[in-house]
XYZ file of C-alpha atoms in Angstrom:
557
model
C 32.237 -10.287 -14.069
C 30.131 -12.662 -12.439
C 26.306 -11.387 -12.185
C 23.121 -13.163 -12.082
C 20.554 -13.147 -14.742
C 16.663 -12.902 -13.424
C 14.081 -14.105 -15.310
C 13.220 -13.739 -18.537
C 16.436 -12.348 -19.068
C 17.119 -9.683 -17.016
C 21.153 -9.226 -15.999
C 22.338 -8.363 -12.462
C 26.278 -7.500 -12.683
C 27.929 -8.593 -8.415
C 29.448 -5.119 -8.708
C 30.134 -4.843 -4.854
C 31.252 -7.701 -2.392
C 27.978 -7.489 -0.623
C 25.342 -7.437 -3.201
C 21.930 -7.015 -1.220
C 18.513 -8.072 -2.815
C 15.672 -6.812 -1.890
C 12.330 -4.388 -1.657
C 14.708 -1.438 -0.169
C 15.839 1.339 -2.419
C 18.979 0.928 -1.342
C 19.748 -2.997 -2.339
C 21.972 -3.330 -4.994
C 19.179 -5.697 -6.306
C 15.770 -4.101 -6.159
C 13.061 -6.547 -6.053
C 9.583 -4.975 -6.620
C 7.515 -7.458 -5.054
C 5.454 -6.811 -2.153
C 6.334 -10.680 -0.434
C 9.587 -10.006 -0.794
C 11.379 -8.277 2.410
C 13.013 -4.987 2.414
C 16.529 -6.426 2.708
C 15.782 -9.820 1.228
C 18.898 -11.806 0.529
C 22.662 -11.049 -0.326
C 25.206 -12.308 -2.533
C 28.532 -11.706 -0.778
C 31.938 -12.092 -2.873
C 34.493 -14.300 -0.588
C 38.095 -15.171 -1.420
C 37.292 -18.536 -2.856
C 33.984 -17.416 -4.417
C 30.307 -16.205 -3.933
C 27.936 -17.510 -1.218
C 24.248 -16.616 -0.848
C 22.638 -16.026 2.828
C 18.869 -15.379 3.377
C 18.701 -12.484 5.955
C 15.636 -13.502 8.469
C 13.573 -12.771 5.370
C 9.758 -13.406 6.241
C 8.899 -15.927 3.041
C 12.490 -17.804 3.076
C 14.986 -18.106 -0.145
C 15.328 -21.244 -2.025
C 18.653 -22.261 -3.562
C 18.177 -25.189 -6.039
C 15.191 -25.691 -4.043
C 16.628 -26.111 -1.457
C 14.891 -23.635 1.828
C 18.368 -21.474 3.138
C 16.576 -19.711 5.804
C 18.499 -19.754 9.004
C 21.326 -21.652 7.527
C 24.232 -19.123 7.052
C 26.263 -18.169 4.072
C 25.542 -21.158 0.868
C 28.727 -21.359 -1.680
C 27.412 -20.764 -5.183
C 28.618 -22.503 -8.473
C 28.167 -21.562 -11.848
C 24.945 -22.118 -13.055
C 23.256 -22.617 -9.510
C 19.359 -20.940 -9.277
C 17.431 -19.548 -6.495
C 14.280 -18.235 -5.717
C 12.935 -15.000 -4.276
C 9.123 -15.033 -3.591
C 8.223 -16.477 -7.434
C 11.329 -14.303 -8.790
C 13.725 -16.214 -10.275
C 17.491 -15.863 -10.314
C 20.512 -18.107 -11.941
C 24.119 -17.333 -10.989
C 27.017 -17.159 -13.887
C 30.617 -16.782 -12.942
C 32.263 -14.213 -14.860
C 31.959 -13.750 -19.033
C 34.635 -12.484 -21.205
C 33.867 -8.476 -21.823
C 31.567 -8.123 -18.301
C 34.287 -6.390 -16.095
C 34.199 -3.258 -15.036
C 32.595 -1.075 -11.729
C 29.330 -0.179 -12.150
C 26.076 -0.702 -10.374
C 23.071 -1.390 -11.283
C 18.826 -0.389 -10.448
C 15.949 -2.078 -10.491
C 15.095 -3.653 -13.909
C 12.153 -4.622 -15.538
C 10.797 -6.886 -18.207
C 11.321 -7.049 -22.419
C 14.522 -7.212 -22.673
C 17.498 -6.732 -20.381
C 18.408 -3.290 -19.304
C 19.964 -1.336 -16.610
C 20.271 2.088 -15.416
C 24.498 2.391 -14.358
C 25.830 4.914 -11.987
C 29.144 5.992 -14.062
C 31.937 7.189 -10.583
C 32.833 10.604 -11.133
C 30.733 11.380 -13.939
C 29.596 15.064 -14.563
C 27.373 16.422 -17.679
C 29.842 19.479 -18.398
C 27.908 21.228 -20.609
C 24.321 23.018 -19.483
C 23.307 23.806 -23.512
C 20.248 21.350 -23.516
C 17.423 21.118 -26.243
C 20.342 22.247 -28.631
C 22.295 20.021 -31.134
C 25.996 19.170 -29.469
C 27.407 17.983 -32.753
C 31.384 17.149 -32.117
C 31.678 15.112 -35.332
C 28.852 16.237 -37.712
C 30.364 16.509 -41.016
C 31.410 13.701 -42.886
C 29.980 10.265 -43.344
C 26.775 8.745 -44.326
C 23.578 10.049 -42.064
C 20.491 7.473 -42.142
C 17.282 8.876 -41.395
C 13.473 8.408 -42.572
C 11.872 11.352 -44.925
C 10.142 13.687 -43.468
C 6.719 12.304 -44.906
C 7.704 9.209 -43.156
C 8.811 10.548 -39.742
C 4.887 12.929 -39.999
C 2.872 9.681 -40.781
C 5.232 8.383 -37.543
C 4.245 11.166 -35.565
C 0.674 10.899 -36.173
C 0.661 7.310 -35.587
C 2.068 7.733 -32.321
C -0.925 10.515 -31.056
C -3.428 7.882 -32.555
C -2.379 4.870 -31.148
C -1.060 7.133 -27.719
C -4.493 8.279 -27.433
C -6.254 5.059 -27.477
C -3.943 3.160 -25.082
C -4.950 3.175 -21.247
C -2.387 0.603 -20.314
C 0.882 1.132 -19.195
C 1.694 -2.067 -20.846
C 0.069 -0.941 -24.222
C 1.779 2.693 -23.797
C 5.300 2.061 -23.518
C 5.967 -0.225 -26.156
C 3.687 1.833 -28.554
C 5.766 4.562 -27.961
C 9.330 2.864 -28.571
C 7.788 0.803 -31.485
C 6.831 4.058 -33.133
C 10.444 5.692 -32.537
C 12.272 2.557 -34.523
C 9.618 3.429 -37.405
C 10.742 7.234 -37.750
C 14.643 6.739 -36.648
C 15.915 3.982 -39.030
C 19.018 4.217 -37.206
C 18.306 3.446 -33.640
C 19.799 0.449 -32.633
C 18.127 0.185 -28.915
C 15.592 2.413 -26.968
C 14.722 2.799 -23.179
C 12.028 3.982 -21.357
C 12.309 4.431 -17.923
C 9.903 5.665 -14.901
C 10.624 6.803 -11.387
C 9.370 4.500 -8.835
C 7.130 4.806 -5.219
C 10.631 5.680 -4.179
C 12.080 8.296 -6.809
C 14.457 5.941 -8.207
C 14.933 5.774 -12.296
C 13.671 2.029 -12.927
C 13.332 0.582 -16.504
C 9.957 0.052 -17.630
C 10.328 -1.312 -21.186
C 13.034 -1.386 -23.780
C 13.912 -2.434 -27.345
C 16.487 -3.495 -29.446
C 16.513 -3.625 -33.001
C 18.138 -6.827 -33.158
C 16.600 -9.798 -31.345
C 19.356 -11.502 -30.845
C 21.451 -8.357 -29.424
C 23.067 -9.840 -26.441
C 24.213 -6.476 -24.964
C 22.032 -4.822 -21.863
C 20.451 -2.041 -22.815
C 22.844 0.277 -19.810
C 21.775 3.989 -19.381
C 24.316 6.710 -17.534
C 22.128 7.663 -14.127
C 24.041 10.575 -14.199
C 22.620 11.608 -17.818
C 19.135 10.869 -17.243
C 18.790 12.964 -13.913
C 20.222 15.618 -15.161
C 17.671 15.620 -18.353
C 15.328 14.946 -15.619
C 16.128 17.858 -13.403
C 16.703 20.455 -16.428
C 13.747 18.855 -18.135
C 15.250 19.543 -21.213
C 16.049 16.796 -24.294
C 20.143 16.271 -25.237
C 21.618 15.022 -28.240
C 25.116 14.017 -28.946
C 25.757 13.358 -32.414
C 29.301 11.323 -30.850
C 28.737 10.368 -27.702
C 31.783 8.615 -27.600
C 34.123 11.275 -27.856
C 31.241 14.257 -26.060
C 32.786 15.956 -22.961
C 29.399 16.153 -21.380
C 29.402 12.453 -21.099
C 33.262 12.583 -19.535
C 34.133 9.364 -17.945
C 30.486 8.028 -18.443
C 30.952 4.110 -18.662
C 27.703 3.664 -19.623
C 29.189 5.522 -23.283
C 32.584 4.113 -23.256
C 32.059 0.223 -22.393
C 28.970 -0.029 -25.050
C 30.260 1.620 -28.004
C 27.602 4.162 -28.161
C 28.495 6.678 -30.821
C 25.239 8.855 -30.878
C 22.731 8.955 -28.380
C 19.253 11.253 -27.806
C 17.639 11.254 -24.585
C 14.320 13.527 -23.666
C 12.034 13.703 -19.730
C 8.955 12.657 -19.275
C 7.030 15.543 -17.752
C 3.108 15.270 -16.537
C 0.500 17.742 -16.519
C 1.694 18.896 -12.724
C 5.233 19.996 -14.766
C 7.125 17.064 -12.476
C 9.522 14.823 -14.222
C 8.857 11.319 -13.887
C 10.901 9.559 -16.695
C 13.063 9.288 -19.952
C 13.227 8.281 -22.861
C 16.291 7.574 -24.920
C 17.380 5.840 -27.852
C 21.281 5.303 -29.272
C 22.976 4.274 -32.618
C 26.350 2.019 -31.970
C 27.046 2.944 -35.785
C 29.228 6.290 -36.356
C 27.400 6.592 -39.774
C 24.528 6.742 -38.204
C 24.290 9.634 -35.952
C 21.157 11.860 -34.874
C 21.013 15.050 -35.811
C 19.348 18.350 -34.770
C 16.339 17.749 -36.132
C 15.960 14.319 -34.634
C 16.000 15.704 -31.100
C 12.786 18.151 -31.810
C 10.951 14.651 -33.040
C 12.427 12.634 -30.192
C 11.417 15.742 -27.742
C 7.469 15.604 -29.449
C 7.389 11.786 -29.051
C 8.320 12.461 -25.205
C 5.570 15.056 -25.006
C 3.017 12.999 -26.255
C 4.188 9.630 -24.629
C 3.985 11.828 -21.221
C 0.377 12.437 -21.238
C -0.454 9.372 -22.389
C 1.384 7.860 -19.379
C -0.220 9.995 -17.174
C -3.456 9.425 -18.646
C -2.288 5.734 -18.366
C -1.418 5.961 -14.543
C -5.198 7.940 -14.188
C -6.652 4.974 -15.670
C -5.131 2.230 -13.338
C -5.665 4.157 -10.454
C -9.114 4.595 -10.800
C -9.529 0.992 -11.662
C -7.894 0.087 -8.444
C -10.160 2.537 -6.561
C -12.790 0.530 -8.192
C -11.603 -2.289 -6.874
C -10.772 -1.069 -3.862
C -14.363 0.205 -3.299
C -15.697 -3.228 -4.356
C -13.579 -5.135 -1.819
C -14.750 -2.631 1.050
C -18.081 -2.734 -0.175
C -17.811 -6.946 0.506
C -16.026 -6.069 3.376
C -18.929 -4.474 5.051
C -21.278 -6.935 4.076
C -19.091 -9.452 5.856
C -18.655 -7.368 8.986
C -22.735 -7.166 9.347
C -22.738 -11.352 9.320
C -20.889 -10.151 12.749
C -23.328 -8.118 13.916
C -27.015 -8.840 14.652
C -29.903 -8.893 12.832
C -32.343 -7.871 15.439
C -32.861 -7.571 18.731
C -33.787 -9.962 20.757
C -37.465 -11.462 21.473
C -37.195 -11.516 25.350
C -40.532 -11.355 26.580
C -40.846 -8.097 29.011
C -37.704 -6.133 27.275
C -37.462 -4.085 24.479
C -34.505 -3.001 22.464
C -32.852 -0.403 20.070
C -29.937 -0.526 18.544
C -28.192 1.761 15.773
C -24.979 0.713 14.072
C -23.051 3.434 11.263
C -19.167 3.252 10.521
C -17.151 6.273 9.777
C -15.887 3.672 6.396
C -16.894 0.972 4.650
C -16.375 -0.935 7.717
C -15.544 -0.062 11.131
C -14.443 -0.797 14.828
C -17.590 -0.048 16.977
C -19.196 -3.528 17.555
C -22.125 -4.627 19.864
C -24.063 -7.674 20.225
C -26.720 -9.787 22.066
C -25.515 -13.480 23.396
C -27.841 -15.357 25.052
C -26.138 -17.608 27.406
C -26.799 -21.221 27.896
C -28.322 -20.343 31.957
C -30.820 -18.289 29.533
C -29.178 -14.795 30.862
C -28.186 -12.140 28.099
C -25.299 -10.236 27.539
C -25.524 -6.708 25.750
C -22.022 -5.718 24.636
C -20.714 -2.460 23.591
C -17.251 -2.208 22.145
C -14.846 0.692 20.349
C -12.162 -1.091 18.982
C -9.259 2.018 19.149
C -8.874 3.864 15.208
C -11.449 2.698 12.552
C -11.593 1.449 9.246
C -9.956 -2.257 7.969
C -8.019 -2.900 10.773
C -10.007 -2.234 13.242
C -13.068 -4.002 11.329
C -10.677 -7.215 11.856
C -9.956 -7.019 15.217
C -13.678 -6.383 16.148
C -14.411 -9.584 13.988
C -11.667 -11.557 16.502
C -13.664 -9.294 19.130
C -16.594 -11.417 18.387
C -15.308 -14.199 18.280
C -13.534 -14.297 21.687
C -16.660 -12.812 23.623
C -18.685 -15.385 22.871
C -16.039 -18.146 24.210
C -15.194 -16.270 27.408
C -19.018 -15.748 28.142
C -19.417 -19.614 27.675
C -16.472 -20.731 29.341
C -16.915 -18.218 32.925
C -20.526 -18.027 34.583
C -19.311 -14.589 36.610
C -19.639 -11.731 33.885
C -16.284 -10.001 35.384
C -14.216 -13.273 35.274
C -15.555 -13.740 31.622
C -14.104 -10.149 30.880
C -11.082 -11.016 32.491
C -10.477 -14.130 30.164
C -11.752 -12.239 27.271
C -8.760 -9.433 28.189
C -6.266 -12.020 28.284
C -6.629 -14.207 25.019
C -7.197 -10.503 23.099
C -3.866 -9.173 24.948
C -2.181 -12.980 23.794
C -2.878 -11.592 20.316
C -0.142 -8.608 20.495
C -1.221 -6.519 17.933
C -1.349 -2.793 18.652
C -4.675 -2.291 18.824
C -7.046 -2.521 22.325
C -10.834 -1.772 23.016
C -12.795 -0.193 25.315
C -16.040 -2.277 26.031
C -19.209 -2.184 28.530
C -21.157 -5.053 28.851
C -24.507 -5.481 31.044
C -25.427 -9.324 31.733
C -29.477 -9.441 31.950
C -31.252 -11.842 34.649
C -34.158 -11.934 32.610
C -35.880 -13.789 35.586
C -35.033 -11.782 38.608
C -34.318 -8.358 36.195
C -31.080 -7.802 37.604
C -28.316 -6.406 35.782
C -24.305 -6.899 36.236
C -22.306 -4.310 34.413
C -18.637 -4.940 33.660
C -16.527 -1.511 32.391
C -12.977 -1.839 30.432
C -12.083 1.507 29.962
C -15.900 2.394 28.715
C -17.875 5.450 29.169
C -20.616 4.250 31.885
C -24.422 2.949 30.688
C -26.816 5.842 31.413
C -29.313 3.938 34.151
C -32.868 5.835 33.237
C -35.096 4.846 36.804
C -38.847 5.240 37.250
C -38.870 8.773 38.656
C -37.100 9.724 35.539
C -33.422 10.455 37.305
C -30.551 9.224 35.312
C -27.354 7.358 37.275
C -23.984 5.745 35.408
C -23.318 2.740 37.473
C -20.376 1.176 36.877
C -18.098 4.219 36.413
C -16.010 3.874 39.480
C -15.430 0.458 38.773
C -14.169 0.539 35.540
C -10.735 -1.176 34.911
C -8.257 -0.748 31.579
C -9.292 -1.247 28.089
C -8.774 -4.606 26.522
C -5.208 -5.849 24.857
C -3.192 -3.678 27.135
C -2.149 -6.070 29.593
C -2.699 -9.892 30.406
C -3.376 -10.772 34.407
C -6.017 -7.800 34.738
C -9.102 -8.451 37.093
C -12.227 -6.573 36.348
C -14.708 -5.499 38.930
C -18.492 -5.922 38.567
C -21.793 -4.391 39.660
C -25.345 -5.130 40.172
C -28.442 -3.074 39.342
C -32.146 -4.184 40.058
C -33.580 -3.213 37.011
C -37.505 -2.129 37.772
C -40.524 -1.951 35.703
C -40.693 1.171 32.753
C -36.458 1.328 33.571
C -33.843 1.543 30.541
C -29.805 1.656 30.465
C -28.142 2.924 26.943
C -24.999 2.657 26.013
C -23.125 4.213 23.177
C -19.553 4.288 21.853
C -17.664 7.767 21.772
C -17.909 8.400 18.488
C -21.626 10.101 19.721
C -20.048 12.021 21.982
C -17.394 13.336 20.416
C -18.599 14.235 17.682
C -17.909 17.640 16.234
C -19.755 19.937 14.756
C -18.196 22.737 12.209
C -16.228 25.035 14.923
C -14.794 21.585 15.952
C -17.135 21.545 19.587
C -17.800 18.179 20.735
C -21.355 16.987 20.794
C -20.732 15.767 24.485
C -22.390 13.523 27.378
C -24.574 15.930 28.643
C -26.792 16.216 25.504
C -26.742 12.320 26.037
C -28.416 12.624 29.530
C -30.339 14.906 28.631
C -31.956 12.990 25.914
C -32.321 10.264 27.601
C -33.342 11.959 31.078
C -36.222 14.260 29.199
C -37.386 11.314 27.040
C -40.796 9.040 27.776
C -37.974 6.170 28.126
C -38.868 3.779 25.132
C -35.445 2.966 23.861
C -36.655 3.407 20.689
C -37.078 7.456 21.124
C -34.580 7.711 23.005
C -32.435 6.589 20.444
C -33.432 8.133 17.872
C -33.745 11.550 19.203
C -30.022 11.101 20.278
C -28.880 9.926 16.737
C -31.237 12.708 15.049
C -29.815 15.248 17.105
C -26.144 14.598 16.445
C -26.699 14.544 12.891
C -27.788 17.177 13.089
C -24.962 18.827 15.688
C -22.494 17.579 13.081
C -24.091 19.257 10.024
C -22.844 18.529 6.465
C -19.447 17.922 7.782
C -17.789 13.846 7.513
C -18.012 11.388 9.933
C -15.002 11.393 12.076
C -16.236 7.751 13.784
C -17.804 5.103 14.358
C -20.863 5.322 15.820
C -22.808 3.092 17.793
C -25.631 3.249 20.403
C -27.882 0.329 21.831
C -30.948 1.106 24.974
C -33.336 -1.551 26.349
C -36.008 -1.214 28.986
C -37.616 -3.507 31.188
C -41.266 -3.583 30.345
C -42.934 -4.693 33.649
């Protein structure tokens, strides 16, 4: 049967004439690699032989490195390699003793095996963790002492215990299972993956030259996995449960044991198995209680294993976010401004690590200012980037348009260009720092709150405001003009003040805003702070839901 072998040397049998390789479950040639597209690449069987055909995959296939992207079906010859993302793959016509239907899962490294679903197969019998001995009597049984197979046993919890690798786990645990069954030829251990699906994680043959895949019935290790309950079959060969099981037949096996992996939450997650190909070898019933311990303790182990990695990658995870928001306050400024006559405040928290709020002072090259407030829609890492492109963009549409709505208008269409499904909601006040008057520009924002002299509050800009950022290209935006007067202030705030929620899930709300800033002495300073104090304190002990950002200046005289 013709097949490709992966590297090391991991076999592939073409069982099908479309043979799909890929990320997806469902590809006859599971690639667990995240570069690699869901439905990769495909090796289709034609009358006069194989061809292989990239499918619009996003990194491109090479054949004898040679790029095939976009160029059809490729004939294949013996012996011809290509390669997936790093993964390599060799193509070998058919071999003397390959034939026969079967189809393979994923695979994985040390050694070659395979998990084969066997058509029509059925496991009969129901009598699990029991001895199914067809064949018992006669011959000559191999097996360790029972000194031997104890010192085994406790070698395995030692060694189990220690290990918090995967990679140190599994082969521990097979290692330690050639040690106490003298007659195992080859063992298997295999783990469900992301997607349910039985993969092989590690396996062993007692040879090293064996040039047989290790191939393990599908049918056989779901059912152990769904009873949760070790079988043994002293003659597989000839064992009804195992009725039409190719997986038996093909590879001679004469006496197999297979056992679940179970975790702490009682959910199986994996097998183990090992076989003899020798008929004067066969496990007995004794075996399978040693075989079902060796499970046990391999389980937790795993688990404990799987615990490990995933906290180190939380770790890591925490790390990278905790560089992440260092990088996002480079974006941000340090302080406010020193413009003589104006004060500021600003106050910057994100629900995350990082976030999507974003605000910023740009003094144009006139010598006006800009004061930008922006929500960036959702928070955490992607938002955090597009409020970094955010940045970037406002600064080049405020130096390349003098009029503050035309700027907006450019800045709208180069972040709508992007096409990313994300948009923002901004408001942006452009300072005369000479004549003290103020042009507000609204996408989609809630309005600055205009403190005057008498101590009235107005929102100008609210009637103007157009759409949010990124929605739509071609949009014009609307601005308008405040005289700003001496002992005056504007804030402006993002909405994750506003709505915030306290424990009964009521929204903190604009009015409490106003009011704040209406019943305040109008130093952004205090007005800031007794808005930020009191929706802490609104909120209570419960999580941030969102970003939060507020920024007020006032005119000093």
């Amino acid at each position: 049967m013709a097949h490709l072998i992966q590297e090391p040397n991991i076999r592939h049998d073409l069982t099908s004439p479309n043979n799909r390789l890929g990320r997806h479950p469902e590809c006859e040639v599971v690639i667990e690699v995240g570069a690699v597209s869901r439905f990769h690449a495909q090796v289709v069987q034609q009358s006069d032989g194989y061809v292989l055909e990239d499918l619009n995959s996003r990194n491109h296939t090479l054949l004898n490195n040679t790029d095939i992207f976009g160029k059809g079906p490729i004939p294949l010859k013996h012996g011809d390699q290509f390669t997936i993302c790093d993964v390599n793959f060799s193509f070998r016509e058919s071999e003397e003793g390959s034939d026969g239907p079967h189809s393979e899962a994923t695979l994985n490294v040390e050694g070659a095996a395979v998990v084969v679903d066997d058509p029509g197969t059925e496991v009969v019998s129901t009598i699990m963790s029991k001895v199914d001995v067809n064949s018992s009597k006669g011959g000559v049984q191999l097996a360790a002492s029972p000194e031997v197979k104890l010192a085994a046993l406790l070698e395995i919890t030692q060694g189990l215990g220690r290990a918090l690798a995967l990679d140190d786990v599994l082969p521990k645990a097979l290692d330690s299972l050639f040690k106490i069954f003298l007659q195992a030829d080859r063992g298997f251990l295999g783990m469900k993956n992301d997607d349910g699906v039985l993969v092989p994680r590690w396996c062993k043959a007692r040879r090293a030259d064996a040039e047989d895949a290790i191939r393990v019935s599908r049918t056989i290790v779901n059912h152990v996995m769904d009873t949760q309950e070790a079988i043994l079959s002293a003659d597989a060969a000839t064992d009804d449960r195992f009725n039409a099981s190719q997986s038996i037949a093909e590879f001679r096996i004469r006496s197999m044991m297979c056992a679940p992996l179970v975790d702490l939450e009682g959910n199986s997650f994996g097998v183990i198995q090992i076989d003899t190909l020798d008929q004067n070898k066969r496990f007995q019933e004794g075996d399978l209680d040693v075989l079902a311990s060796v499970a046990s303790q391999a389980a937790v182990a795993i688990d404990n294993a799987r615990m490990h990695e995933a906290a180190l990658e939380q770790q890591a995870l925490v790390r990278d976010l905790e560089l992440a928001n260092s990088v996002q306050k480079g974006f941000l400024p340090d302080q406010p401004p020193a413009i003589e006559g104006y004060e500021f405040y600003d106050y910057y928290q994100p629900a995350n690590h990082v976030g999507g709020d974003y605000y910023d002072y740009i003094i144009l090259p006139d010598g006006r200012l800009a004061i930008i407030v922006a929500d960036v829609v959702g928070h955490g890492v992607a938002a955090a980037l597009m409020m970094a492109k955010l940045s970037a963009e406002a600064r080049y549409s405020l130096a390349s348009r003098k009029s503050p709505a035309e700027a907006v208008s450019l800045l709208n269409d180069r972040l709508s260009n992007i096409q990313v499904d994300r948009f923002v909601t901004m408001i942006m006040a452009v300072i005369d720092v000479e004549s003290h008057e103020a042009v507000i520009v609204n996408a989609g924002h809630m309005a600055p709150i205009h403190r005057k002299q008498d101590g009235t509050v107005a929102e100008p800009g609210e009637d103007a405001a157009g759409l949010p950022l990124g929605i739509m290209d071609g949009m014009e935006y609307d601005q308008v003009t405040v005289q700003l007067q001496p002992g005056e202030s504007f804030t402006m705030y993002t909405d994750g003040i506003n709505e915030a929620m306290d424990s009964t899930e009521t929204c903190y709300g604009m009015d409490r805003i106003r009011d704040h800033v209406r019943d305040s002495d109008g130093t952004p300073r205090n007005i800031g702070e007794a808005i930020i104090k009191d929706v802490q304190k609104f909120v209570g002990s419960g999580p941030q839901e969102d970003d939060m950002c507020l920024v007020s200046f006032r005119r000093l005289s």
